[in-house]
Short mmCIF file of C-alpha atoms in Angstrom, two decimals:
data_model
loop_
_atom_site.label_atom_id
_atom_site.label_comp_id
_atom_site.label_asym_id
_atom_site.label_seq_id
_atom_site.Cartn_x
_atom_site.Cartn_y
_atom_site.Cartn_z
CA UNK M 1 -72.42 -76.54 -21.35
CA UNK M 2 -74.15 -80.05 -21.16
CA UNK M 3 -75.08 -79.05 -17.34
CA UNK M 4 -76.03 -76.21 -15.70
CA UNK M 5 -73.25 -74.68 -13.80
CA UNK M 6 -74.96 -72.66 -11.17
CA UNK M 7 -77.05 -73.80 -8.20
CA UNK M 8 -80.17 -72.52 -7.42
CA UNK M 9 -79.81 -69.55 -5.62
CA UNK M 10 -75.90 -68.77 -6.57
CA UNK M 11 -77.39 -65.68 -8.18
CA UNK M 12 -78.57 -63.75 -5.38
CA UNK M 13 -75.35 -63.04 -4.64
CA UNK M 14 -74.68 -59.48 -4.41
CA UNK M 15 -72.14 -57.01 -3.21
CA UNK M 16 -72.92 -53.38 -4.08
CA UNK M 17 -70.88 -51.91 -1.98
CA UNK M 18 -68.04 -52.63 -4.27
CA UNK M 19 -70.21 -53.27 -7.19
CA UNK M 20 -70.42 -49.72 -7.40
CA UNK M 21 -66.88 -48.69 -7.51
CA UNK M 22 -66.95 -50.27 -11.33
CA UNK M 23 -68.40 -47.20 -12.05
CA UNK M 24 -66.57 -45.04 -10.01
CA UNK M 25 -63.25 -46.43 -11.90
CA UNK M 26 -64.85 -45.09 -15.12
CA UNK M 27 -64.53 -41.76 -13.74
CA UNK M 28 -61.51 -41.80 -12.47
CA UNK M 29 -60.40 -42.70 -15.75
CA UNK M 30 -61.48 -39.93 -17.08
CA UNK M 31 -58.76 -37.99 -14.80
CA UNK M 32 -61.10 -37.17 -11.97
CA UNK M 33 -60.00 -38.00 -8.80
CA UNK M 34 -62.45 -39.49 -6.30
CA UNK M 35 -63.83 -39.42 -2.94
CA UNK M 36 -64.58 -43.46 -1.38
CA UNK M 37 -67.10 -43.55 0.77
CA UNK M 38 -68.64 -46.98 -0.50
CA UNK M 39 -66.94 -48.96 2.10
CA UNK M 40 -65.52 -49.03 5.73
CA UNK M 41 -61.77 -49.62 4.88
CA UNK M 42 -60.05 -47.46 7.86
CA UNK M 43 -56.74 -48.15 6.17
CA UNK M 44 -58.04 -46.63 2.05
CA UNK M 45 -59.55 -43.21 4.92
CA UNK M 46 -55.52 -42.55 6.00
CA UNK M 47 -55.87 -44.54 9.18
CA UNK M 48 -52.27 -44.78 11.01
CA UNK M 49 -51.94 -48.60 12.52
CA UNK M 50 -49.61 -47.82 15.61
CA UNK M 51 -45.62 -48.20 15.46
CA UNK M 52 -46.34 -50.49 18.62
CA UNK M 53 -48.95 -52.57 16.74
CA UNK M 54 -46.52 -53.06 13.76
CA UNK M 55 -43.78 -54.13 15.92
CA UNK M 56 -45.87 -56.98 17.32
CA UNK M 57 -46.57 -58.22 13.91
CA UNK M 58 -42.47 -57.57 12.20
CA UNK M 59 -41.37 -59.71 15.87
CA UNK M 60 -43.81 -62.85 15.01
CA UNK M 61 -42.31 -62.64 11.29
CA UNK M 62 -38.91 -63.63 13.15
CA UNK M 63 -40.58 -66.61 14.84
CA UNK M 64 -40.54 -69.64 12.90
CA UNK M 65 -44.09 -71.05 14.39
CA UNK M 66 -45.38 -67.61 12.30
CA UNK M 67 -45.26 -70.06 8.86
CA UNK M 68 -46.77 -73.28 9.89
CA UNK M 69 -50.51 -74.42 10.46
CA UNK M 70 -52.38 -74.02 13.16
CA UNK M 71 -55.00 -76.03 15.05
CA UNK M 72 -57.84 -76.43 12.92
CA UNK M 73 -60.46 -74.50 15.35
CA UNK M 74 -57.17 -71.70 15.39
CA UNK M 75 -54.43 -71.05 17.65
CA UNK M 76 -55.16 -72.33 21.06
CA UNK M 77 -53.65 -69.74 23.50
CA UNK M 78 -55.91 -66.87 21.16
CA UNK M 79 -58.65 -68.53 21.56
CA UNK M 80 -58.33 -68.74 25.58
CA UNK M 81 -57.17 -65.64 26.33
CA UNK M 82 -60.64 -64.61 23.66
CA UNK M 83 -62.85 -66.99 25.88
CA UNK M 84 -61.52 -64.91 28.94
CA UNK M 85 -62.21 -61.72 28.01
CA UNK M 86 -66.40 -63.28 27.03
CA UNK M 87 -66.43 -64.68 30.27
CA UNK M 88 -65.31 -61.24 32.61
CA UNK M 89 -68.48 -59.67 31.34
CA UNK M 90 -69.91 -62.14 33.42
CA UNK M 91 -72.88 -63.37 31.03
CA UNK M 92 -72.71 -66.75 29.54
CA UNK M 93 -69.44 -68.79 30.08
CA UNK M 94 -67.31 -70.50 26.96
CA UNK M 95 -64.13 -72.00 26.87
CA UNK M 96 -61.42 -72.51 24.11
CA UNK M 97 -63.13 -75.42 22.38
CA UNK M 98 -66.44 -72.85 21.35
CA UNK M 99 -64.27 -70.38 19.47
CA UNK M 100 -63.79 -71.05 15.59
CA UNK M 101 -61.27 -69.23 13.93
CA UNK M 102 -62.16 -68.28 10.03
CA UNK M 103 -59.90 -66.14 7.38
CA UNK M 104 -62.57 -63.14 7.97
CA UNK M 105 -65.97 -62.77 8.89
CA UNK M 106 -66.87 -63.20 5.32
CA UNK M 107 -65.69 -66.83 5.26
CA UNK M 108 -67.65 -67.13 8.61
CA UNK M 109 -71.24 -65.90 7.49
CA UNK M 110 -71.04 -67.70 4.40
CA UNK M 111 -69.66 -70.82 5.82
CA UNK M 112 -72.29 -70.57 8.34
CA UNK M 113 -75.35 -69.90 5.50
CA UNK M 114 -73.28 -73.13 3.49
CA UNK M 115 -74.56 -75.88 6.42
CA UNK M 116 -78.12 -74.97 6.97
CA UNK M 117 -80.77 -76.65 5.12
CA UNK M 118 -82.36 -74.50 2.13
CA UNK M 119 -85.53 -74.21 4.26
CA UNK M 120 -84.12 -73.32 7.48
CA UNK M 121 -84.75 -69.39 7.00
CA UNK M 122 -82.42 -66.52 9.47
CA UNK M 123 -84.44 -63.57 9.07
CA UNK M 124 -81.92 -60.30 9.35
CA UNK M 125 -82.29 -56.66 10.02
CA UNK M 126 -83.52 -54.28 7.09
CA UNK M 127 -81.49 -52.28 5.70
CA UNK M 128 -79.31 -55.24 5.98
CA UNK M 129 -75.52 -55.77 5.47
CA UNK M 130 -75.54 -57.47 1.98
CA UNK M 131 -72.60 -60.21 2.79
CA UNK M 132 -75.54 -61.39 5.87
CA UNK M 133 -78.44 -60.86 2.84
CA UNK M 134 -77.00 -62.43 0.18
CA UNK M 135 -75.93 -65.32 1.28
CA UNK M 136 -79.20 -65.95 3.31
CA UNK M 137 -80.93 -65.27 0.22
CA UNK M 138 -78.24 -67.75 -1.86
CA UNK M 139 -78.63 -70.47 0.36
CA UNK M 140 -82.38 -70.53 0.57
CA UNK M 141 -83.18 -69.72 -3.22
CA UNK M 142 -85.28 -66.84 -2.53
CA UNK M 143 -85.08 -63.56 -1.47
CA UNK M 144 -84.47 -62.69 2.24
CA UNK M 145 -86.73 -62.50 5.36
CA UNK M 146 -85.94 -59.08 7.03
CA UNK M 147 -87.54 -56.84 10.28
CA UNK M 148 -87.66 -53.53 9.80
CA UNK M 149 -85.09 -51.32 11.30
CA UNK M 150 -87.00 -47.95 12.13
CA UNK M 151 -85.30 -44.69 10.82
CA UNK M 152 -87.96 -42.52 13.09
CA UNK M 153 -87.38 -44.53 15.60
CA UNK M 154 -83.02 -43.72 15.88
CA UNK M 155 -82.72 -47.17 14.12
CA UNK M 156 -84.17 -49.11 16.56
CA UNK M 157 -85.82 -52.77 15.61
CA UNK M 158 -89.85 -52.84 14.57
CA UNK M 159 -90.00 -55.56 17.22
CA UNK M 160 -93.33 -56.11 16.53
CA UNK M 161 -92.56 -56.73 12.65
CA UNK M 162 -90.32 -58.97 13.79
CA UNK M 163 -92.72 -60.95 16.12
CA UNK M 164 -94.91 -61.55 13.66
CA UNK M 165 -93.12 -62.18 10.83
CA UNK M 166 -91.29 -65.33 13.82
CA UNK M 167 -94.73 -66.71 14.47
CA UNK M 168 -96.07 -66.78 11.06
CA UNK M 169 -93.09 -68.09 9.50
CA UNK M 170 -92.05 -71.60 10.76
CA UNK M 171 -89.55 -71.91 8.62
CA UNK M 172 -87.27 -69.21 10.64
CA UNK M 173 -85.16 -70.98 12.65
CA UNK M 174 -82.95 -68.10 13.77
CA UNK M 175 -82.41 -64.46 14.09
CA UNK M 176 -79.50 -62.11 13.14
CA UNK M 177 -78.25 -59.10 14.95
CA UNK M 178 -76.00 -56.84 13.88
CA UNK M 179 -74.87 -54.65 17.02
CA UNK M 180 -73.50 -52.05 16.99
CA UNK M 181 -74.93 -51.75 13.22
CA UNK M 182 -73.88 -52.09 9.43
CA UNK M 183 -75.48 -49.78 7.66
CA UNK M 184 -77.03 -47.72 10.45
CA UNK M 185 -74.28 -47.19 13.19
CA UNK M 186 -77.01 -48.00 15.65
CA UNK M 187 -76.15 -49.62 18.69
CA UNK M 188 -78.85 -51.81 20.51
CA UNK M 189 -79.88 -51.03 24.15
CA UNK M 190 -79.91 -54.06 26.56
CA UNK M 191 -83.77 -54.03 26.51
CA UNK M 192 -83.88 -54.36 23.13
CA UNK M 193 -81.65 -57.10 23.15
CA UNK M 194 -83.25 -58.86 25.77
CA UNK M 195 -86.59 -58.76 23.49
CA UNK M 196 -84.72 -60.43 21.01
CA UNK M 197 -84.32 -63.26 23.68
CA UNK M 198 -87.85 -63.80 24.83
CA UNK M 199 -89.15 -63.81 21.19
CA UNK M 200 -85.75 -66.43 20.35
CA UNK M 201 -87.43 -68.45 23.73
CA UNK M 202 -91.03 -68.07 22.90
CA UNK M 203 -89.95 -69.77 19.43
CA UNK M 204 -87.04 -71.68 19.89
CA UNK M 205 -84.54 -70.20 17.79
CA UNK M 206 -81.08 -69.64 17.55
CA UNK M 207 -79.57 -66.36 18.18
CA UNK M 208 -76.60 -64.97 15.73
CA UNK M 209 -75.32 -61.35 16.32
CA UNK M 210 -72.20 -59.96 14.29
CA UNK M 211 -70.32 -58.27 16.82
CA UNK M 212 -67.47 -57.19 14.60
CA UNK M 213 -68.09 -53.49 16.03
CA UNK M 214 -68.97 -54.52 19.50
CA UNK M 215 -65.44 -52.95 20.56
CA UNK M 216 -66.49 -49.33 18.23
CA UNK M 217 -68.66 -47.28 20.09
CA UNK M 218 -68.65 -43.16 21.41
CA UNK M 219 -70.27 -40.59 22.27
CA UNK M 220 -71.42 -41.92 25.98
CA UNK M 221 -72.94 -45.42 24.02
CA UNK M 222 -72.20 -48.83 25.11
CA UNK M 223 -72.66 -51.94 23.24
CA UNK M 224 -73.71 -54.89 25.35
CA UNK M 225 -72.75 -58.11 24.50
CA UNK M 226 -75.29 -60.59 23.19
CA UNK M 227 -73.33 -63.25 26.04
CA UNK M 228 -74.73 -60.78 28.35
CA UNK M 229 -78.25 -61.66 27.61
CA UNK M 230 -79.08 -64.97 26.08
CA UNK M 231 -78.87 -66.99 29.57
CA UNK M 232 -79.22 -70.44 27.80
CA UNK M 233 -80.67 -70.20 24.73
CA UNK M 234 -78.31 -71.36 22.04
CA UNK M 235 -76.07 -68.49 19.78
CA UNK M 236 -73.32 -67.55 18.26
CA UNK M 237 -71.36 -64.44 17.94
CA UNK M 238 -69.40 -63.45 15.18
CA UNK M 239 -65.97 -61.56 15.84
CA UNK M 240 -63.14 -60.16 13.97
CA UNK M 241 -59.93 -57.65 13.67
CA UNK M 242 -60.37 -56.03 10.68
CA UNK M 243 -61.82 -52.67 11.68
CA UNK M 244 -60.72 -52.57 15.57
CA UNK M 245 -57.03 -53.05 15.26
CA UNK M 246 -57.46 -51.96 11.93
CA UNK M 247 -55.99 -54.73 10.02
CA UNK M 248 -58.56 -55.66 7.17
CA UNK M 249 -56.14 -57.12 5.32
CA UNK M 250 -55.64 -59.74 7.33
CA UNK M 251 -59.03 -61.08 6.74
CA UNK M 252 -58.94 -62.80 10.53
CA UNK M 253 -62.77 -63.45 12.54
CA UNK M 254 -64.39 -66.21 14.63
CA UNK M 255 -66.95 -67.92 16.11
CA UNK M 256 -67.72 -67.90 19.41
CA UNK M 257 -70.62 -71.02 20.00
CA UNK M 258 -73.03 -69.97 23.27
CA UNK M 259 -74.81 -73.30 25.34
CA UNK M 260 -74.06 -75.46 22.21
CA UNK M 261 -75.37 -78.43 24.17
CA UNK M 262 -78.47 -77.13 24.99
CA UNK M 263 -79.79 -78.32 21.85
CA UNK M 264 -78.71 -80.92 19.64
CA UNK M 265 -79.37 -79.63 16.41
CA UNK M 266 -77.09 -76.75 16.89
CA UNK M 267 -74.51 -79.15 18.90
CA UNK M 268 -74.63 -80.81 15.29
CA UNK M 269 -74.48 -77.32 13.72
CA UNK M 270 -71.06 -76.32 15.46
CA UNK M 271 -69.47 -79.79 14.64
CA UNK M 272 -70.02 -79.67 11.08
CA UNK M 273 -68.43 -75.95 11.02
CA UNK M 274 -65.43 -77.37 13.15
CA UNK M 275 -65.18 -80.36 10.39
CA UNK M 276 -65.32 -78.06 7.41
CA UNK M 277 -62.49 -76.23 8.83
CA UNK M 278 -60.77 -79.19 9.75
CA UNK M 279 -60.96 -80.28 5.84
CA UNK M 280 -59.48 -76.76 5.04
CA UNK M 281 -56.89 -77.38 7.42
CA UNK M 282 -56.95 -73.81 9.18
CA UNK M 283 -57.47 -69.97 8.91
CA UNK M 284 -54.19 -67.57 8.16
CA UNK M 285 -51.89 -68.12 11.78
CA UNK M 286 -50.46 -64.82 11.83
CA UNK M 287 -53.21 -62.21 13.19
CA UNK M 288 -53.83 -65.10 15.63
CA UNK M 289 -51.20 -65.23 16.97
CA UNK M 290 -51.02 -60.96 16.77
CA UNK M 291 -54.29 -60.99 18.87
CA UNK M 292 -53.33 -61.56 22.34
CA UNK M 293 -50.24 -59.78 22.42
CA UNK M 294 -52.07 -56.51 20.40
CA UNK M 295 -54.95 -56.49 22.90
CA UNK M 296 -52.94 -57.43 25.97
CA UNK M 297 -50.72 -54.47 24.78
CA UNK M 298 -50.37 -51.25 27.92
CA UNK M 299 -51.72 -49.32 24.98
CA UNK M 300 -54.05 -50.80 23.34
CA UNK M 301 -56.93 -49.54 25.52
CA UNK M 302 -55.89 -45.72 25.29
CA UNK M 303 -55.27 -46.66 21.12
CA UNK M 304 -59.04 -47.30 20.95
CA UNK M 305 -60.79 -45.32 23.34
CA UNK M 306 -58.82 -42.41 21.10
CA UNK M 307 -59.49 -43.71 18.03
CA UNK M 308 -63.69 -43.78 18.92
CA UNK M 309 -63.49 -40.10 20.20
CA UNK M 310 -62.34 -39.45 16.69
CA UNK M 311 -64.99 -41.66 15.03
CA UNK M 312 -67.55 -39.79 17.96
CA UNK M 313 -66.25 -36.20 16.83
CA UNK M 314 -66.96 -36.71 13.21
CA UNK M 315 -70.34 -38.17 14.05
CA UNK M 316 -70.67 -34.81 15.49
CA UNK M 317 -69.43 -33.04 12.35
CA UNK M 318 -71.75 -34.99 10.74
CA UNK M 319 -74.51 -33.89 12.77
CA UNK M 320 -73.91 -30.19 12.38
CA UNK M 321 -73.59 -30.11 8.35
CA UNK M 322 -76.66 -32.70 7.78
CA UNK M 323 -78.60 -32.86 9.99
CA UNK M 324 -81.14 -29.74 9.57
CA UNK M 325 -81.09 -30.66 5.63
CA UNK M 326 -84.84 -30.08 4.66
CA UNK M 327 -85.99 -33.69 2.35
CA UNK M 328 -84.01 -36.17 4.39
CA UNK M 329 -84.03 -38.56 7.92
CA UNK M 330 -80.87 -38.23 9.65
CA UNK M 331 -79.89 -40.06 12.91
CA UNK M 332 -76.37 -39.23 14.57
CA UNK M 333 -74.40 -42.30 15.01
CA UNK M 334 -73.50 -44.26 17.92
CA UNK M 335 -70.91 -47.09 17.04
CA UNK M 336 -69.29 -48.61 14.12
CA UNK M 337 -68.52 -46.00 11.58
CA UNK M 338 -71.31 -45.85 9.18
CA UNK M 339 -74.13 -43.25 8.65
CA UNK M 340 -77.84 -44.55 6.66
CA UNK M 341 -79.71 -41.54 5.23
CA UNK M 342 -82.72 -41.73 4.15
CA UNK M 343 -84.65 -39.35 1.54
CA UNK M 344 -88.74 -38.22 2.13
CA UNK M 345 -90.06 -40.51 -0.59
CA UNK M 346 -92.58 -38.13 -1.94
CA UNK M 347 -89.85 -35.90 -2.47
CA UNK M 348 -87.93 -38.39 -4.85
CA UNK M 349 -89.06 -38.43 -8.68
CA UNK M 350 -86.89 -39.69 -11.58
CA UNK M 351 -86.47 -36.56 -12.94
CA UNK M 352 -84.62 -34.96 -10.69
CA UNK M 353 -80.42 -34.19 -11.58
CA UNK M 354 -77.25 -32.64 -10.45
CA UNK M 355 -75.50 -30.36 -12.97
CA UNK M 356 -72.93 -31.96 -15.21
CA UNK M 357 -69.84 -29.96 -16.72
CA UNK M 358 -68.22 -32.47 -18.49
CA UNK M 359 -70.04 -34.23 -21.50
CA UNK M 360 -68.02 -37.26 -21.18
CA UNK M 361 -69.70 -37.69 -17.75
CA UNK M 362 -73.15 -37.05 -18.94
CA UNK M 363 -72.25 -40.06 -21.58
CA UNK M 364 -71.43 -42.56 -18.68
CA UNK M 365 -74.17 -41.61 -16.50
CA UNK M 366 -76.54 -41.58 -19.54
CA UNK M 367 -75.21 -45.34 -19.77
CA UNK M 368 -75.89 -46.00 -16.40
CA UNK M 369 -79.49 -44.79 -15.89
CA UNK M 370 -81.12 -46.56 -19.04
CA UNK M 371 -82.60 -48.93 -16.79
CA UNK M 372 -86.19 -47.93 -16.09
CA UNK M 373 -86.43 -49.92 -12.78
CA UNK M 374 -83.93 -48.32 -11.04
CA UNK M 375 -84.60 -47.53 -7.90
CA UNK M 376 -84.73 -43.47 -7.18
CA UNK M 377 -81.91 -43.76 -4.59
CA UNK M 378 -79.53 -45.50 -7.10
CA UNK M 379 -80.35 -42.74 -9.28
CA UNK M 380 -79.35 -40.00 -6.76
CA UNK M 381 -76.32 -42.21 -5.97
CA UNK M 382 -74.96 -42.07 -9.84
CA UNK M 383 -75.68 -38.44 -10.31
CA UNK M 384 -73.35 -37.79 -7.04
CA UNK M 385 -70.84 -39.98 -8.46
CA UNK M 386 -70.63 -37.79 -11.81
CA UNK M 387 -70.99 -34.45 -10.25
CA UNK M 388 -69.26 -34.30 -7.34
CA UNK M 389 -66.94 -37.47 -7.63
CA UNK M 390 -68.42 -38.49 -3.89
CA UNK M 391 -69.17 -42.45 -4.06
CA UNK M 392 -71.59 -43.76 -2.04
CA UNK M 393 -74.00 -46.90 -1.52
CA UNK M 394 -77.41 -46.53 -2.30
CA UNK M 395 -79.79 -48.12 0.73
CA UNK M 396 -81.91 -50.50 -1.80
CA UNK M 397 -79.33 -52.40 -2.54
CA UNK M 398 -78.95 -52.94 1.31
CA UNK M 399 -82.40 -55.06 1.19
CA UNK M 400 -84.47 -52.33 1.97
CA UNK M 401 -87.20 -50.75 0.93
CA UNK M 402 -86.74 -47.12 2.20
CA UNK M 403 -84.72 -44.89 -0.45
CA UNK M 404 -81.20 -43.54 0.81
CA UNK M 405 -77.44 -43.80 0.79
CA UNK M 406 -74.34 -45.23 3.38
CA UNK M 407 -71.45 -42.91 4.18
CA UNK M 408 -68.53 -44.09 6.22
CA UNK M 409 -66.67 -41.80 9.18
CA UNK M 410 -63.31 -43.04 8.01
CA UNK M 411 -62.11 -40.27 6.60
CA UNK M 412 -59.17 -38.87 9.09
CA UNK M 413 -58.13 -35.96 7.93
CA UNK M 414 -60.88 -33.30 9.17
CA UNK M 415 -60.30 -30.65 6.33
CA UNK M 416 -61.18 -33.37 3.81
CA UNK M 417 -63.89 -34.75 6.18
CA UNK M 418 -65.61 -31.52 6.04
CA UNK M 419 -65.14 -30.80 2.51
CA UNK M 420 -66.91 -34.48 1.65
CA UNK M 421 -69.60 -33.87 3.62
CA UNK M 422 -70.78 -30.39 2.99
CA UNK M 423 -70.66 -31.05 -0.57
CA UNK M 424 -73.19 -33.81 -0.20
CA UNK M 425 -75.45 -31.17 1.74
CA UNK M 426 -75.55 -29.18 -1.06
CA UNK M 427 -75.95 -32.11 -3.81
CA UNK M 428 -78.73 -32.93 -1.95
CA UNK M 429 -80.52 -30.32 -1.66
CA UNK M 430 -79.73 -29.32 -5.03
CA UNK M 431 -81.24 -32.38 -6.61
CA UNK M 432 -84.28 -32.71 -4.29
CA UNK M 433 -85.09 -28.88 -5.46
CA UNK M 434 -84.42 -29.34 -9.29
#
């Protein structure tokens, strides 16, 4: 080409956690079926969306308003009735004119990375969720700024990492929270959060939590709301459907903009993201309009608080079949549906292996480890995928430094569930000992 293409940064973008089902593809081509725990799709784990939800959705396909646009900022009576429901927790007020509607959280965080100047820096949770990571890392050219997220601590925030990586750095100009968490399924207690405020005071910076969980939570946990907290220090939440309803398809989640006159750089900040979307025209009208009558619904309350028991019993399962494996950190969940395990380092070495039956597989995951970089997780995370057809996402590629793998408690049927998970027991143990 006479130009380059790319611009800087447009390479850190990464997505393992379907990066790796390439691989896992291979297999199945090979006539083996496989077991997807790579990525928190409640739908691909057998979830059943409700007759009553599906009946709200096939009665606005017989209203014509269904197929036209809708307000640029989204569909004004979803956004007040979601501005009602911030304001009865009683924290920070916002009204229909702070909530930005995108087509998914995805189109939100990278929108949001898109605006800010390359040197403005968001520094983000470690292990981090890679669409947050990625596009930090894209925007600014350079790899991310992380705190350290404490796996002998239940996954609670290094706050002290975090301090001092804030007053050392000026170029952070905001922090992210992810709460409850992807990949940890920790869920922040109110003190924590409110540390997160004082050091976003002492510093001036601009609060963003992804709350896309907030809703997923068991178990006798709570997730507080960042609006709860931030009194008047400028924020914004990020919100969606796709795992609460569970419509992920729909690819529906918004903005909600906290005290966005307190300060005038992030008054200019929300603008610009309302403009953008106002030269797209709008996000997809039909969850939008779904939203309201879905969570207004007389069942939608008893749908959820059922379907997080379920999500809290298999945390338990999980518990019971991991948790006293010998070689490994393991911290029950408390909200979303996502489990980080992490491996005793000086247990790893890159010799260790699962047994192989079928040549072909050795051949592909022969292929796959010729890299002699690869981090020692990864490794473990191929030699599951060829012995015991269990895919998983290795914790380095989740911006971290500790060695591990995500699971997912998606999978509904509790026979299968089982079956999953005390198979990885004994892969692990198996490859730590050989």
């Amino acid at each position: 080409m006479r130009q380059l293409l790319l611009r800087p940064g447009a390479e850190e973008l990464n997505y393992e956690i379907r990066g790796i089902v390439k691989k896992a593809r291979q297999i199945e081509a090979l006539g083996y079926p496989m077991t997807w725990e790579n990525i928190g799709d409640p739908i691909q784990k057998h979830n059943h969306v409700p007759d009553w939800m599906k009946a709200i959705i096939a009665d606005l396909l017989k209203e014509d308003k269904t197929y036209g646009y809708a307000d640029s900022k989204g569909v004004l009576e979803t956004r007040k009735f979601l501005a009602n429901i911030n304001n009865e927790k009683g924290g920070t007020q916002i009204t229909a004119e702070d909530i930005l509607f995108f087509n998914g959280l995805g189109d939100a965080i990278a929108k949001l990375y898109q605006f800010l100047i390359p040197t403005a820096r968001i520094i983000g949770p470690s292990p981090a969720y890679s669409t947050h990571s990625s596009a930090e890392a894209a925007h600014a050219n350079t790899a991310p700024i992380t705190y350290k997220l404490d796996p002998d601590n239940q996954w609670l925030p290094d706050m002290e990492d975090l301090y001092m990586k804030v007053k050392y750095n000026p170029s952070i100009v905001g922090i992210l929270i992810i709460n409850p968490d992807n990949p940890t399924g920790m869920v922040y207690p109110k003190e924590v959060l409110e540390g997160f405020v004082k050091i976003a005071d002492e510093f001036s910076l601009l609060l963003i939590a992804d709350e896309i969980y907030q809703n997923i939570t068991y178990n006798g946990i709570k997730a507080v709301a960042l609006a709860e907290v931030i009194g008047s220090r400028p924020a914004i939440s990020l919100k969606g459907i796709s795992k609460e309803f569970p419509w992920p398809g729909a690819r529906c989640g918004w903005m909600e903009f906290y005290n966005r006159e307190s300060s005038k750089e992030f008054a200019k900040l929300c603008q610009t993201l309302e403009n953008a979307k106002m030269i797209e025209v709008c996000s997809t009208i039909l969850p939008q309009l779904a939203i309201p009558r879905i969570m207004s619904h007389p069942e939608y309350q008893a749908y959820r608080e059922q379907a997080n028991a379920q999500i809290g019993k298999r945390s338990d399962w999980m518990r019971e079949i991991l948790g006293g494996i010998e070689g490994i950190k393991f911290n029950p969940t408390q909200g979303a549906f996502y489990n980080t395990i992490v491996f005793d380092e000086k247990l790893l070495t890159p010799n260790q292996t699962l047994p192989i039956e079928d040549e072909r597989l050795q051949q592909l995951l022969d292929s796959w480890l010729s890299d002699p970089e690869m981090p020692l997780d990864k490794r473990f995370v191929y030699y599951l995928l060829a012995s015991e057809r269990i895919c998983v996402v290795p914790i380095s590629s989740f911006c971290s430094d500790l060695r591990g793998f995500r699971v997912t408690l998606l999978e509904e049927n509790e026979a299968v569930f089982k079956d999953t998970f005390e198979r990885l027991g004994v892969a692990i143990g198996t490859y730590l000992a050989s």
